[in-house]
Amino acid sequence: MDASPQRRDVLVKDLHGDYQFLLMPMDRVSGIESPLPYRPGAPNYFAAAWQARDCTEQALGQPLPRNVASLSLNSPQGRSQHQLHIHIDCLRADVLQALDAQAAALGPQWRPLAHPLRGHVYQARTLQGEQLRANPLNLLAQELAGNDVGQWSLVVAGREDVQGQPGFVLLATRVDAATGNEASGEELQDRACAVLTGAGQALERMR
């Protein structure tokens, strides 16, 4: 466990899988639905989680490419505990391939991906920059989800644009009982990090 009192967050190794870490606020914050992360001056938990991805890299024992590193925050329906926690891990190989295939359609405005990820509809938008200067939660709430943010899950993955400049892709999915979508963006991550380790199959999340 690694705590940062200045940022009021703590980094914890997840017990399932070798490479996943969880970033959690020290303060009581229930999750994506809580109003606290959206208040002016609130910590940018996604930015802190992105900076902490070197823990996953150290666990892997090899470089973690930008486009493989990812962060996920599940909806209340798609999570197992009621304290905000951001999963830091590798993208699944099939998700990485799907994003590469749809890269030309990605832009700075939210729009649905032409092809589902893991069988679920995801909205996507890009964000420029080496670091997460903007708060992805605010972009989700202000541009897409509105007051319905508690029905959504948010994933942030590193990307590079066509000019090779660093940035991110934000992926959001909404709870849909009709299709069995619990809005658990963690489904896009692989706890075995097969894309780098050569593991025979992805390691799914546990509930």
mmCIF file with all atom_site columns, C-alpha atoms in Angstrom:
data_model
loop_
_atom_site.group_PDB
_atom_site.id
_atom_site.type_symbol
_atom_site.label_atom_id
_atom_site.label_alt_id
_atom_site.label_comp_id
_atom_site.label_asym_id
_atom_site.label_entity_id
_atom_site.label_seq_id
_atom_site.pdbx_PDB_ins_code
_atom_site.Cartn_x
_atom_site.Cartn_y
_atom_site.Cartn_z
_atom_site.occupancy
_atom_site.B_iso_or_equiv
_atom_site.pdbx_formal_charge
_atom_site.auth_seq_id
_atom_site.auth_comp_id
_atom_site.auth_asym_id
_atom_site.auth_atom_id
_atom_site.pdbx_PDB_model_num
ATOM 1   C CA . MET A 1 1   ? 0.000   0.000   0.000   1.00 0.00 ? 1   MET A CA 1
ATOM 2   C CA . ASP A 1 2   ? 1.263   3.467   -0.937  1.00 0.00 ? 2   ASP A CA 1
ATOM 3   C CA . ALA A 1 3   ? -0.482  6.542   0.470   1.00 0.00 ? 3   ALA A CA 1
ATOM 4   C CA . SER A 1 4   ? -0.290  10.144  -0.736  1.00 0.00 ? 4   SER A CA 1
ATOM 5   C CA . PRO A 1 5   ? -1.626  12.427  2.032   1.00 0.00 ? 5   PRO A CA 1
ATOM 6   C CA . GLN A 1 6   ? -1.092  15.505  -0.153  1.00 0.00 ? 6   GLN A CA 1
ATOM 7   C CA . ARG A 1 7   ? -3.481  14.152  -2.785  1.00 0.00 ? 7   ARG A CA 1
ATOM 8   C CA . ARG A 1 8   ? -5.665  12.307  -0.252  1.00 0.00 ? 8   ARG A CA 1
ATOM 9   C CA . ASP A 1 9   ? -5.459  8.974   -2.081  1.00 0.00 ? 9   ASP A CA 1
ATOM 10  C CA . VAL A 1 10  ? -3.996  5.536   -1.516  1.00 0.00 ? 10  VAL A CA 1
ATOM 11  C CA . LEU A 1 11  ? -2.662  2.899   -3.932  1.00 0.00 ? 11  LEU A CA 1
ATOM 12  C CA . VAL A 1 12  ? -3.423  -0.747  -3.144  1.00 0.00 ? 12  VAL A CA 1
ATOM 13  C CA . LYS A 1 13  ? -2.376  -3.967  -4.915  1.00 0.00 ? 13  LYS A CA 1
ATOM 14  C CA . ASP A 1 14  ? -5.415  -5.920  -6.074  1.00 0.00 ? 14  ASP A CA 1
ATOM 15  C CA . LEU A 1 15  ? -5.429  -9.510  -4.829  1.00 0.00 ? 15  LEU A CA 1
ATOM 16  C CA . HIS A 1 16  ? -6.659  -10.961 -8.136  1.00 0.00 ? 16  HIS A CA 1
ATOM 17  C CA . GLY A 1 17  ? -4.017  -10.984 -10.859 1.00 0.00 ? 17  GLY A CA 1
ATOM 18  C CA . ASP A 1 18  ? -0.398  -9.952  -10.716 1.00 0.00 ? 18  ASP A CA 1
ATOM 19  C CA . TYR A 1 19  ? -0.445  -6.511  -12.305 1.00 0.00 ? 19  TYR A CA 1
ATOM 20  C CA . GLN A 1 20  ? -3.579  -4.645  -11.230 1.00 0.00 ? 20  GLN A CA 1
ATOM 21  C CA . PHE A 1 21  ? -3.534  -1.831  -8.682  1.00 0.00 ? 21  PHE A CA 1
ATOM 22  C CA . LEU A 1 22  ? -6.383  0.205   -7.229  1.00 0.00 ? 22  LEU A CA 1
ATOM 23  C CA . LEU A 1 23  ? -6.282  3.927   -6.524  1.00 0.00 ? 23  LEU A CA 1
ATOM 24  C CA . MET A 1 24  ? -8.774  5.005   -3.849  1.00 0.00 ? 24  MET A CA 1
ATOM 25  C CA . PRO A 1 25  ? -9.530  8.268   -2.051  1.00 0.00 ? 25  PRO A CA 1
ATOM 26  C CA . MET A 1 26  ? -8.663  8.402   1.628   1.00 0.00 ? 26  MET A CA 1
ATOM 27  C CA . ASP A 1 27  ? -11.924 10.275  2.127   1.00 0.00 ? 27  ASP A CA 1
ATOM 28  C CA . ARG A 1 28  ? -15.310 8.604   1.948   1.00 0.00 ? 28  ARG A CA 1
ATOM 29  C CA . VAL A 1 29  ? -16.394 8.740   -1.698  1.00 0.00 ? 29  VAL A CA 1
ATOM 30  C CA . SER A 1 30  ? -18.915 6.099   -2.738  1.00 0.00 ? 30  SER A CA 1
ATOM 31  C CA . GLY A 1 31  ? -18.104 6.005   -6.442  1.00 0.00 ? 31  GLY A CA 1
ATOM 32  C CA . ILE A 1 32  ? -18.760 7.557   -9.827  1.00 0.00 ? 32  ILE A CA 1
ATOM 33  C CA . GLU A 1 33  ? -22.247 8.587   -8.670  1.00 0.00 ? 33  GLU A CA 1
ATOM 34  C CA . SER A 1 34  ? -20.983 10.662  -5.733  1.00 0.00 ? 34  SER A CA 1
ATOM 35  C CA . PRO A 1 35  ? -21.140 14.461  -6.190  1.00 0.00 ? 35  PRO A CA 1
ATOM 36  C CA . LEU A 1 36  ? -17.800 14.887  -4.412  1.00 0.00 ? 36  LEU A CA 1
ATOM 37  C CA . PRO A 1 37  ? -15.405 14.202  -7.361  1.00 0.00 ? 37  PRO A CA 1
ATOM 38  C CA . TYR A 1 38  ? -17.242 16.792  -9.497  1.00 0.00 ? 38  TYR A CA 1
ATOM 39  C CA . ARG A 1 39  ? -17.008 19.721  -7.092  1.00 0.00 ? 39  ARG A CA 1
ATOM 40  C CA . PRO A 1 40  ? -14.660 22.617  -7.951  1.00 0.00 ? 40  PRO A CA 1
ATOM 41  C CA . GLY A 1 41  ? -11.197 21.890  -6.608  1.00 0.00 ? 41  GLY A CA 1
ATOM 42  C CA . ALA A 1 42  ? -11.865 18.175  -6.159  1.00 0.00 ? 42  ALA A CA 1
ATOM 43  C CA . PRO A 1 43  ? -8.872  15.855  -6.712  1.00 0.00 ? 43  PRO A CA 1
ATOM 44  C CA . ASN A 1 44  ? -8.384  14.493  -10.217 1.00 0.00 ? 44  ASN A CA 1
ATOM 45  C CA . TYR A 1 45  ? -8.323  10.837  -9.240  1.00 0.00 ? 45  TYR A CA 1
ATOM 46  C CA . PHE A 1 46  ? -7.839  9.665   -12.815 1.00 0.00 ? 46  PHE A CA 1
ATOM 47  C CA . ALA A 1 47  ? -4.736  11.846  -13.164 1.00 0.00 ? 47  ALA A CA 1
ATOM 48  C CA . ALA A 1 48  ? -3.325  10.367  -9.957  1.00 0.00 ? 48  ALA A CA 1
ATOM 49  C CA . ALA A 1 49  ? -4.103  6.852   -11.173 1.00 0.00 ? 49  ALA A CA 1
ATOM 50  C CA . TRP A 1 50  ? -2.370  7.524   -14.498 1.00 0.00 ? 50  TRP A CA 1
ATOM 51  C CA . GLN A 1 51  ? 0.745   8.696   -12.687 1.00 0.00 ? 51  GLN A CA 1
ATOM 52  C CA . ALA A 1 52  ? 0.652   5.488   -10.624 1.00 0.00 ? 52  ALA A CA 1
ATOM 53  C CA . ARG A 1 53  ? 0.719   3.166   -13.653 1.00 0.00 ? 53  ARG A CA 1
ATOM 54  C CA . ASP A 1 54  ? 4.451   2.638   -13.113 1.00 0.00 ? 54  ASP A CA 1
ATOM 55  C CA . CYS A 1 55  ? 3.452   0.194   -10.354 1.00 0.00 ? 55  CYS A CA 1
ATOM 56  C CA . THR A 1 56  ? 1.881   -2.032  -12.999 1.00 0.00 ? 56  THR A CA 1
ATOM 57  C CA . GLU A 1 57  ? 5.003   -1.601  -15.115 1.00 0.00 ? 57  GLU A CA 1
ATOM 58  C CA . GLN A 1 58  ? 7.220   -2.649  -12.206 1.00 0.00 ? 58  GLN A CA 1
ATOM 59  C CA . ALA A 1 59  ? 5.040   -5.684  -11.546 1.00 0.00 ? 59  ALA A CA 1
ATOM 60  C CA . LEU A 1 60  ? 5.308   -6.658  -15.214 1.00 0.00 ? 60  LEU A CA 1
ATOM 61  C CA . GLY A 1 61  ? 9.087   -6.293  -15.183 1.00 0.00 ? 61  GLY A CA 1
ATOM 62  C CA . GLN A 1 62  ? 8.995   -4.675  -18.623 1.00 0.00 ? 62  GLN A CA 1
ATOM 63  C CA . PRO A 1 63  ? 7.911   -1.377  -20.178 1.00 0.00 ? 63  PRO A CA 1
ATOM 64  C CA . LEU A 1 64  ? 4.169   -0.696  -20.216 1.00 0.00 ? 64  LEU A CA 1
ATOM 65  C CA . PRO A 1 65  ? 3.403   0.961   -23.573 1.00 0.00 ? 65  PRO A CA 1
ATOM 66  C CA . ARG A 1 66  ? 1.166   3.991   -23.408 1.00 0.00 ? 66  ARG A CA 1
ATOM 67  C CA . ASN A 1 67  ? -1.555  2.414   -25.534 1.00 0.00 ? 67  ASN A CA 1
ATOM 68  C CA . VAL A 1 68  ? -1.712  -0.664  -23.278 1.00 0.00 ? 68  VAL A CA 1
ATOM 69  C CA . ALA A 1 69  ? -2.045  1.233   -19.974 1.00 0.00 ? 69  ALA A CA 1
ATOM 70  C CA . SER A 1 70  ? -5.645  1.775   -18.873 1.00 0.00 ? 70  SER A CA 1
ATOM 71  C CA . LEU A 1 71  ? -7.785  2.980   -15.986 1.00 0.00 ? 71  LEU A CA 1
ATOM 72  C CA . SER A 1 72  ? -11.374 1.973   -15.239 1.00 0.00 ? 72  SER A CA 1
ATOM 73  C CA . LEU A 1 73  ? -14.113 3.105   -12.867 1.00 0.00 ? 73  LEU A CA 1
ATOM 74  C CA . ASN A 1 74  ? -17.227 0.948   -12.710 1.00 0.00 ? 74  ASN A CA 1
ATOM 75  C CA . SER A 1 75  ? -20.841 1.962   -12.182 1.00 0.00 ? 75  SER A CA 1
ATOM 76  C CA . PRO A 1 76  ? -22.598 1.084   -8.897  1.00 0.00 ? 76  PRO A CA 1
ATOM 77  C CA . GLN A 1 77  ? -24.238 -1.873  -10.668 1.00 0.00 ? 77  GLN A CA 1
ATOM 78  C CA . GLY A 1 78  ? -20.913 -3.120  -12.002 1.00 0.00 ? 78  GLY A CA 1
ATOM 79  C CA . ARG A 1 79  ? -18.751 -2.979  -8.893  1.00 0.00 ? 79  ARG A CA 1
ATOM 80  C CA . SER A 1 80  ? -18.221 -4.998  -5.735  1.00 0.00 ? 80  SER A CA 1
ATOM 81  C CA . GLN A 1 81  ? -17.612 -2.276  -3.122  1.00 0.00 ? 81  GLN A CA 1
ATOM 82  C CA . HIS A 1 82  ? -18.967 1.159   -2.323  1.00 0.00 ? 82  HIS A CA 1
ATOM 83  C CA . GLN A 1 83  ? -15.752 3.150   -2.109  1.00 0.00 ? 83  GLN A CA 1
ATOM 84  C CA . LEU A 1 84  ? -14.488 4.799   -5.278  1.00 0.00 ? 84  LEU A CA 1
ATOM 85  C CA . HIS A 1 85  ? -11.618 2.794   -6.728  1.00 0.00 ? 85  HIS A CA 1
ATOM 86  C CA . ILE A 1 86  ? -9.927  3.114   -10.108 1.00 0.00 ? 86  ILE A CA 1
ATOM 87  C CA . HIS A 1 87  ? -8.476  -0.054  -11.612 1.00 0.00 ? 87  HIS A CA 1
ATOM 88  C CA . ILE A 1 88  ? -4.981  0.396   -13.096 1.00 0.00 ? 88  ILE A CA 1
ATOM 89  C CA . ASP A 1 89  ? -4.146  -2.402  -15.522 1.00 0.00 ? 89  ASP A CA 1
ATOM 90  C CA . CYS A 1 90  ? -3.496  -3.450  -19.124 1.00 0.00 ? 90  CYS A CA 1
ATOM 91  C CA . LEU A 1 91  ? -6.067  -3.284  -21.885 1.00 0.00 ? 91  LEU A CA 1
ATOM 92  C CA . ARG A 1 92  ? -7.235  -6.579  -23.300 1.00 0.00 ? 92  ARG A CA 1
ATOM 93  C CA . ALA A 1 93  ? -5.536  -7.467  -26.579 1.00 0.00 ? 93  ALA A CA 1
ATOM 94  C CA . ASP A 1 94  ? -8.856  -7.668  -28.455 1.00 0.00 ? 94  ASP A CA 1
ATOM 95  C CA . VAL A 1 95  ? -9.921  -4.260  -27.128 1.00 0.00 ? 95  VAL A CA 1
ATOM 96  C CA . LEU A 1 96  ? -6.601  -2.736  -28.188 1.00 0.00 ? 96  LEU A CA 1
ATOM 97  C CA . GLN A 1 97  ? -7.057  -4.206  -31.661 1.00 0.00 ? 97  GLN A CA 1
ATOM 98  C CA . ALA A 1 98  ? -10.614 -2.881  -31.857 1.00 0.00 ? 98  ALA A CA 1
ATOM 99  C CA . LEU A 1 99  ? -9.510  0.634   -30.888 1.00 0.00 ? 99  LEU A CA 1
ATOM 100 C CA . ASP A 1 100 ? -6.680  0.537   -33.417 1.00 0.00 ? 100 ASP A CA 1
ATOM 101 C CA . ALA A 1 101 ? -9.146  -0.515  -36.114 1.00 0.00 ? 101 ALA A CA 1
ATOM 102 C CA . GLN A 1 102 ? -11.486 2.375   -35.259 1.00 0.00 ? 102 GLN A CA 1
ATOM 103 C CA . ALA A 1 103 ? -8.758  4.968   -34.623 1.00 0.00 ? 103 ALA A CA 1
ATOM 104 C CA . ALA A 1 104 ? -9.668  7.073   -37.666 1.00 0.00 ? 104 ALA A CA 1
ATOM 105 C CA . ALA A 1 105 ? -13.151 7.663   -36.250 1.00 0.00 ? 105 ALA A CA 1
ATOM 106 C CA . LEU A 1 106 ? -11.936 8.860   -32.844 1.00 0.00 ? 106 LEU A CA 1
ATOM 107 C CA . GLY A 1 107 ? -12.129 12.587  -32.162 1.00 0.00 ? 107 GLY A CA 1
ATOM 108 C CA . PRO A 1 108 ? -12.533 15.222  -29.428 1.00 0.00 ? 108 PRO A CA 1
ATOM 109 C CA . GLN A 1 109 ? -16.329 14.832  -29.304 1.00 0.00 ? 109 GLN A CA 1
ATOM 110 C CA . TRP A 1 110 ? -18.176 11.927  -27.730 1.00 0.00 ? 110 TRP A CA 1
ATOM 111 C CA . ARG A 1 111 ? -19.606 9.522   -30.278 1.00 0.00 ? 111 ARG A CA 1
ATOM 112 C CA . PRO A 1 112 ? -20.544 5.835   -30.176 1.00 0.00 ? 112 PRO A CA 1
ATOM 113 C CA . LEU A 1 113 ? -17.977 3.397   -31.481 1.00 0.00 ? 113 LEU A CA 1
ATOM 114 C CA . ALA A 1 114 ? -19.123 1.726   -34.673 1.00 0.00 ? 114 ALA A CA 1
ATOM 115 C CA . HIS A 1 115 ? -18.403 -1.684  -33.201 1.00 0.00 ? 115 HIS A CA 1
ATOM 116 C CA . PRO A 1 116 ? -19.185 -2.745  -29.610 1.00 0.00 ? 116 PRO A CA 1
ATOM 117 C CA . LEU A 1 117 ? -16.457 -3.628  -27.121 1.00 0.00 ? 117 LEU A CA 1
ATOM 118 C CA . ARG A 1 118 ? -17.028 -6.901  -25.276 1.00 0.00 ? 118 ARG A CA 1
ATOM 119 C CA . GLY A 1 119 ? -20.553 -6.902  -26.683 1.00 0.00 ? 119 GLY A CA 1
ATOM 120 C CA . HIS A 1 120 ? -21.458 -3.504  -25.202 1.00 0.00 ? 120 HIS A CA 1
ATOM 121 C CA . VAL A 1 121 ? -21.958 -0.079  -26.757 1.00 0.00 ? 121 VAL A CA 1
ATOM 122 C CA . TYR A 1 122 ? -19.258 2.424   -25.792 1.00 0.00 ? 122 TYR A CA 1
ATOM 123 C CA . GLN A 1 123 ? -19.069 6.144   -26.385 1.00 0.00 ? 123 GLN A CA 1
ATOM 124 C CA . ALA A 1 124 ? -15.557 7.423   -27.121 1.00 0.00 ? 124 ALA A CA 1
ATOM 125 C CA . ARG A 1 125 ? -13.668 10.701  -27.315 1.00 0.00 ? 125 ARG A CA 1
ATOM 126 C CA . THR A 1 126 ? -9.998  11.650  -27.441 1.00 0.00 ? 126 THR A CA 1
ATOM 127 C CA . LEU A 1 127 ? -8.068  13.933  -25.129 1.00 0.00 ? 127 LEU A CA 1
ATOM 128 C CA . GLN A 1 128 ? -4.680  15.430  -25.965 1.00 0.00 ? 128 GLN A CA 1
ATOM 129 C CA . GLY A 1 129 ? -1.695  15.645  -23.658 1.00 0.00 ? 129 GLY A CA 1
ATOM 130 C CA . GLU A 1 130 ? 1.022   13.630  -21.978 1.00 0.00 ? 130 GLU A CA 1
ATOM 131 C CA . GLN A 1 131 ? -0.819  13.835  -18.642 1.00 0.00 ? 131 GLN A CA 1
ATOM 132 C CA . LEU A 1 132 ? -4.476  14.100  -17.673 1.00 0.00 ? 132 LEU A CA 1
ATOM 133 C CA . ARG A 1 133 ? -4.721  17.854  -17.143 1.00 0.00 ? 133 ARG A CA 1
ATOM 134 C CA . ALA A 1 134 ? -8.484  17.763  -17.627 1.00 0.00 ? 134 ALA A CA 1
ATOM 135 C CA . ASN A 1 135 ? -10.580 15.640  -15.285 1.00 0.00 ? 135 ASN A CA 1
ATOM 136 C CA . PRO A 1 136 ? -12.164 12.778  -17.262 1.00 0.00 ? 136 PRO A CA 1
ATOM 137 C CA . LEU A 1 137 ? -15.048 12.592  -14.784 1.00 0.00 ? 137 LEU A CA 1
ATOM 138 C CA . ASN A 1 138 ? -15.977 16.198  -15.526 1.00 0.00 ? 138 ASN A CA 1
ATOM 139 C CA . LEU A 1 139 ? -15.819 15.550  -19.263 1.00 0.00 ? 139 LEU A CA 1
ATOM 140 C CA . LEU A 1 140 ? -18.174 12.600  -18.825 1.00 0.00 ? 140 LEU A CA 1
ATOM 141 C CA . ALA A 1 141 ? -20.633 14.494  -16.636 1.00 0.00 ? 141 ALA A CA 1
ATOM 142 C CA . GLN A 1 142 ? -20.605 17.794  -18.526 1.00 0.00 ? 142 GLN A CA 1
ATOM 143 C CA . GLU A 1 143 ? -20.557 16.481  -22.085 1.00 0.00 ? 143 GLU A CA 1
ATOM 144 C CA . LEU A 1 144 ? -22.364 13.149  -21.996 1.00 0.00 ? 144 LEU A CA 1
ATOM 145 C CA . ALA A 1 145 ? -23.960 11.802  -18.831 1.00 0.00 ? 145 ALA A CA 1
ATOM 146 C CA . GLY A 1 146 ? -25.268 14.888  -17.046 1.00 0.00 ? 146 GLY A CA 1
ATOM 147 C CA . ASN A 1 147 ? -27.138 14.096  -13.838 1.00 0.00 ? 147 ASN A CA 1
ATOM 148 C CA . ASP A 1 148 ? -27.300 10.456  -14.944 1.00 0.00 ? 148 ASP A CA 1
ATOM 149 C CA . VAL A 1 149 ? -23.570 9.881   -14.312 1.00 0.00 ? 149 VAL A CA 1
ATOM 150 C CA . GLY A 1 150 ? -24.280 7.132   -11.754 1.00 0.00 ? 150 GLY A CA 1
ATOM 151 C CA . GLN A 1 151 ? -25.505 4.908   -14.587 1.00 0.00 ? 151 GLN A CA 1
ATOM 152 C CA . TRP A 1 152 ? -22.164 5.082   -16.390 1.00 0.00 ? 152 TRP A CA 1
ATOM 153 C CA . SER A 1 153 ? -18.723 3.510   -16.293 1.00 0.00 ? 153 SER A CA 1
ATOM 154 C CA . LEU A 1 154 ? -15.596 5.300   -17.494 1.00 0.00 ? 154 LEU A CA 1
ATOM 155 C CA . VAL A 1 155 ? -12.360 3.922   -18.942 1.00 0.00 ? 155 VAL A CA 1
ATOM 156 C CA . VAL A 1 156 ? -9.286  5.978   -19.823 1.00 0.00 ? 156 VAL A CA 1
ATOM 157 C CA . ALA A 1 157 ? -6.555  4.468   -21.999 1.00 0.00 ? 157 ALA A CA 1
ATOM 158 C CA . GLY A 1 158 ? -3.362  5.958   -23.342 1.00 0.00 ? 158 GLY A CA 1
ATOM 159 C CA . ARG A 1 159 ? -3.184  6.636   -27.084 1.00 0.00 ? 159 ARG A CA 1
ATOM 160 C CA . GLU A 1 160 ? -1.119  8.518   -29.648 1.00 0.00 ? 160 GLU A CA 1
ATOM 161 C CA . ASP A 1 161 ? -2.695  10.513  -32.453 1.00 0.00 ? 161 ASP A CA 1
ATOM 162 C CA . VAL A 1 162 ? -1.860  10.084  -36.123 1.00 0.00 ? 162 VAL A CA 1
ATOM 163 C CA . GLN A 1 163 ? 1.040   12.535  -35.713 1.00 0.00 ? 163 GLN A CA 1
ATOM 164 C CA . GLY A 1 164 ? 2.429   10.444  -32.868 1.00 0.00 ? 164 GLY A CA 1
ATOM 165 C CA . GLN A 1 165 ? 1.500   12.996  -30.196 1.00 0.00 ? 165 GLN A CA 1
ATOM 166 C CA . PRO A 1 166 ? 0.559   11.569  -26.781 1.00 0.00 ? 166 PRO A CA 1
ATOM 167 C CA . GLY A 1 167 ? -3.020  11.606  -25.632 1.00 0.00 ? 167 GLY A CA 1
ATOM 168 C CA . PHE A 1 168 ? -5.846  9.475   -24.343 1.00 0.00 ? 168 PHE A CA 1
ATOM 169 C CA . VAL A 1 169 ? -9.075  7.849   -25.399 1.00 0.00 ? 169 VAL A CA 1
ATOM 170 C CA . LEU A 1 170 ? -12.009 8.046   -23.000 1.00 0.00 ? 170 LEU A CA 1
ATOM 171 C CA . LEU A 1 171 ? -14.538 5.228   -23.201 1.00 0.00 ? 171 LEU A CA 1
ATOM 172 C CA . ALA A 1 172 ? -17.915 5.322   -21.476 1.00 0.00 ? 172 ALA A CA 1
ATOM 173 C CA . THR A 1 173 ? -20.731 2.802   -21.332 1.00 0.00 ? 173 THR A CA 1
ATOM 174 C CA . ARG A 1 174 ? -24.172 3.071   -19.718 1.00 0.00 ? 174 ARG A CA 1
ATOM 175 C CA . VAL A 1 175 ? -26.156 0.542   -17.709 1.00 0.00 ? 175 VAL A CA 1
ATOM 176 C CA . ASP A 1 176 ? -28.627 -1.268  -19.971 1.00 0.00 ? 176 ASP A CA 1
ATOM 177 C CA . ALA A 1 177 ? -30.707 -3.983  -18.333 1.00 0.00 ? 177 ALA A CA 1
ATOM 178 C CA . ALA A 1 178 ? -32.115 -5.081  -21.684 1.00 0.00 ? 178 ALA A CA 1
ATOM 179 C CA . THR A 1 179 ? -28.685 -6.120  -22.951 1.00 0.00 ? 179 THR A CA 1
ATOM 180 C CA . GLY A 1 180 ? -27.254 -7.188  -19.592 1.00 0.00 ? 180 GLY A CA 1
ATOM 181 C CA . ASN A 1 181 ? -24.782 -4.298  -19.522 1.00 0.00 ? 181 ASN A CA 1
ATOM 182 C CA . GLU A 1 182 ? -23.886 -3.488  -15.898 1.00 0.00 ? 182 GLU A CA 1
ATOM 183 C CA . ALA A 1 183 ? -21.542 -0.701  -17.047 1.00 0.00 ? 183 ALA A CA 1
ATOM 184 C CA . SER A 1 184 ? -18.379 -2.302  -15.741 1.00 0.00 ? 184 SER A CA 1
ATOM 185 C CA . GLY A 1 185 ? -15.590 -0.796  -17.826 1.00 0.00 ? 185 GLY A CA 1
ATOM 186 C CA . GLU A 1 186 ? -13.193 -3.100  -16.046 1.00 0.00 ? 186 GLU A CA 1
ATOM 187 C CA . GLU A 1 187 ? -14.323 -5.676  -18.624 1.00 0.00 ? 187 GLU A CA 1
ATOM 188 C CA . LEU A 1 188 ? -11.952 -3.987  -21.094 1.00 0.00 ? 188 LEU A CA 1
ATOM 189 C CA . GLN A 1 189 ? -8.923  -4.795  -18.937 1.00 0.00 ? 189 GLN A CA 1
ATOM 190 C CA . ASP A 1 190 ? -6.878  -7.978  -18.680 1.00 0.00 ? 190 ASP A CA 1
ATOM 191 C CA . ARG A 1 191 ? -5.389  -8.930  -15.328 1.00 0.00 ? 191 ARG A CA 1
ATOM 192 C CA . ALA A 1 192 ? -3.033  -11.334 -17.095 1.00 0.00 ? 192 ALA A CA 1
ATOM 193 C CA . CYS A 1 193 ? -1.841  -8.559  -19.461 1.00 0.00 ? 193 CYS A CA 1
ATOM 194 C CA . ALA A 1 194 ? -1.652  -11.140 -22.223 1.00 0.00 ? 194 ALA A CA 1
ATOM 195 C CA . VAL A 1 195 ? -0.787  -8.513  -24.840 1.00 0.00 ? 195 VAL A CA 1
ATOM 196 C CA . LEU A 1 196 ? 2.610   -8.160  -23.113 1.00 0.00 ? 196 LEU A CA 1
ATOM 197 C CA . THR A 1 197 ? 3.119   -11.370 -21.152 1.00 0.00 ? 197 THR A CA 1
ATOM 198 C CA . GLY A 1 198 ? 2.038   -13.823 -23.829 1.00 0.00 ? 198 GLY A CA 1
ATOM 199 C CA . ALA A 1 199 ? -0.476  -15.434 -21.473 1.00 0.00 ? 199 ALA A CA 1
ATOM 200 C CA . GLY A 1 200 ? -2.715  -17.893 -23.253 1.00 0.00 ? 200 GLY A CA 1
ATOM 201 C CA . GLN A 1 201 ? -5.905  -16.031 -22.382 1.00 0.00 ? 201 GLN A CA 1
ATOM 202 C CA . ALA A 1 202 ? -7.142  -12.893 -20.684 1.00 0.00 ? 202 ALA A CA 1
ATOM 203 C CA . LEU A 1 203 ? -7.841  -13.022 -16.953 1.00 0.00 ? 203 LEU A CA 1
ATOM 204 C CA . GLU A 1 204 ? -11.342 -11.747 -16.255 1.00 0.00 ? 204 GLU A CA 1
ATOM 205 C CA . ARG A 1 205 ? -12.367 -9.617  -13.314 1.00 0.00 ? 205 ARG A CA 1
ATOM 206 C CA . MET A 1 206 ? -13.880 -11.157 -10.192 1.00 0.00 ? 206 MET A CA 1
ATOM 207 C CA . ARG A 1 207 ? -17.037 -9.838  -8.505  1.00 0.00 ? 207 ARG A CA 1
#
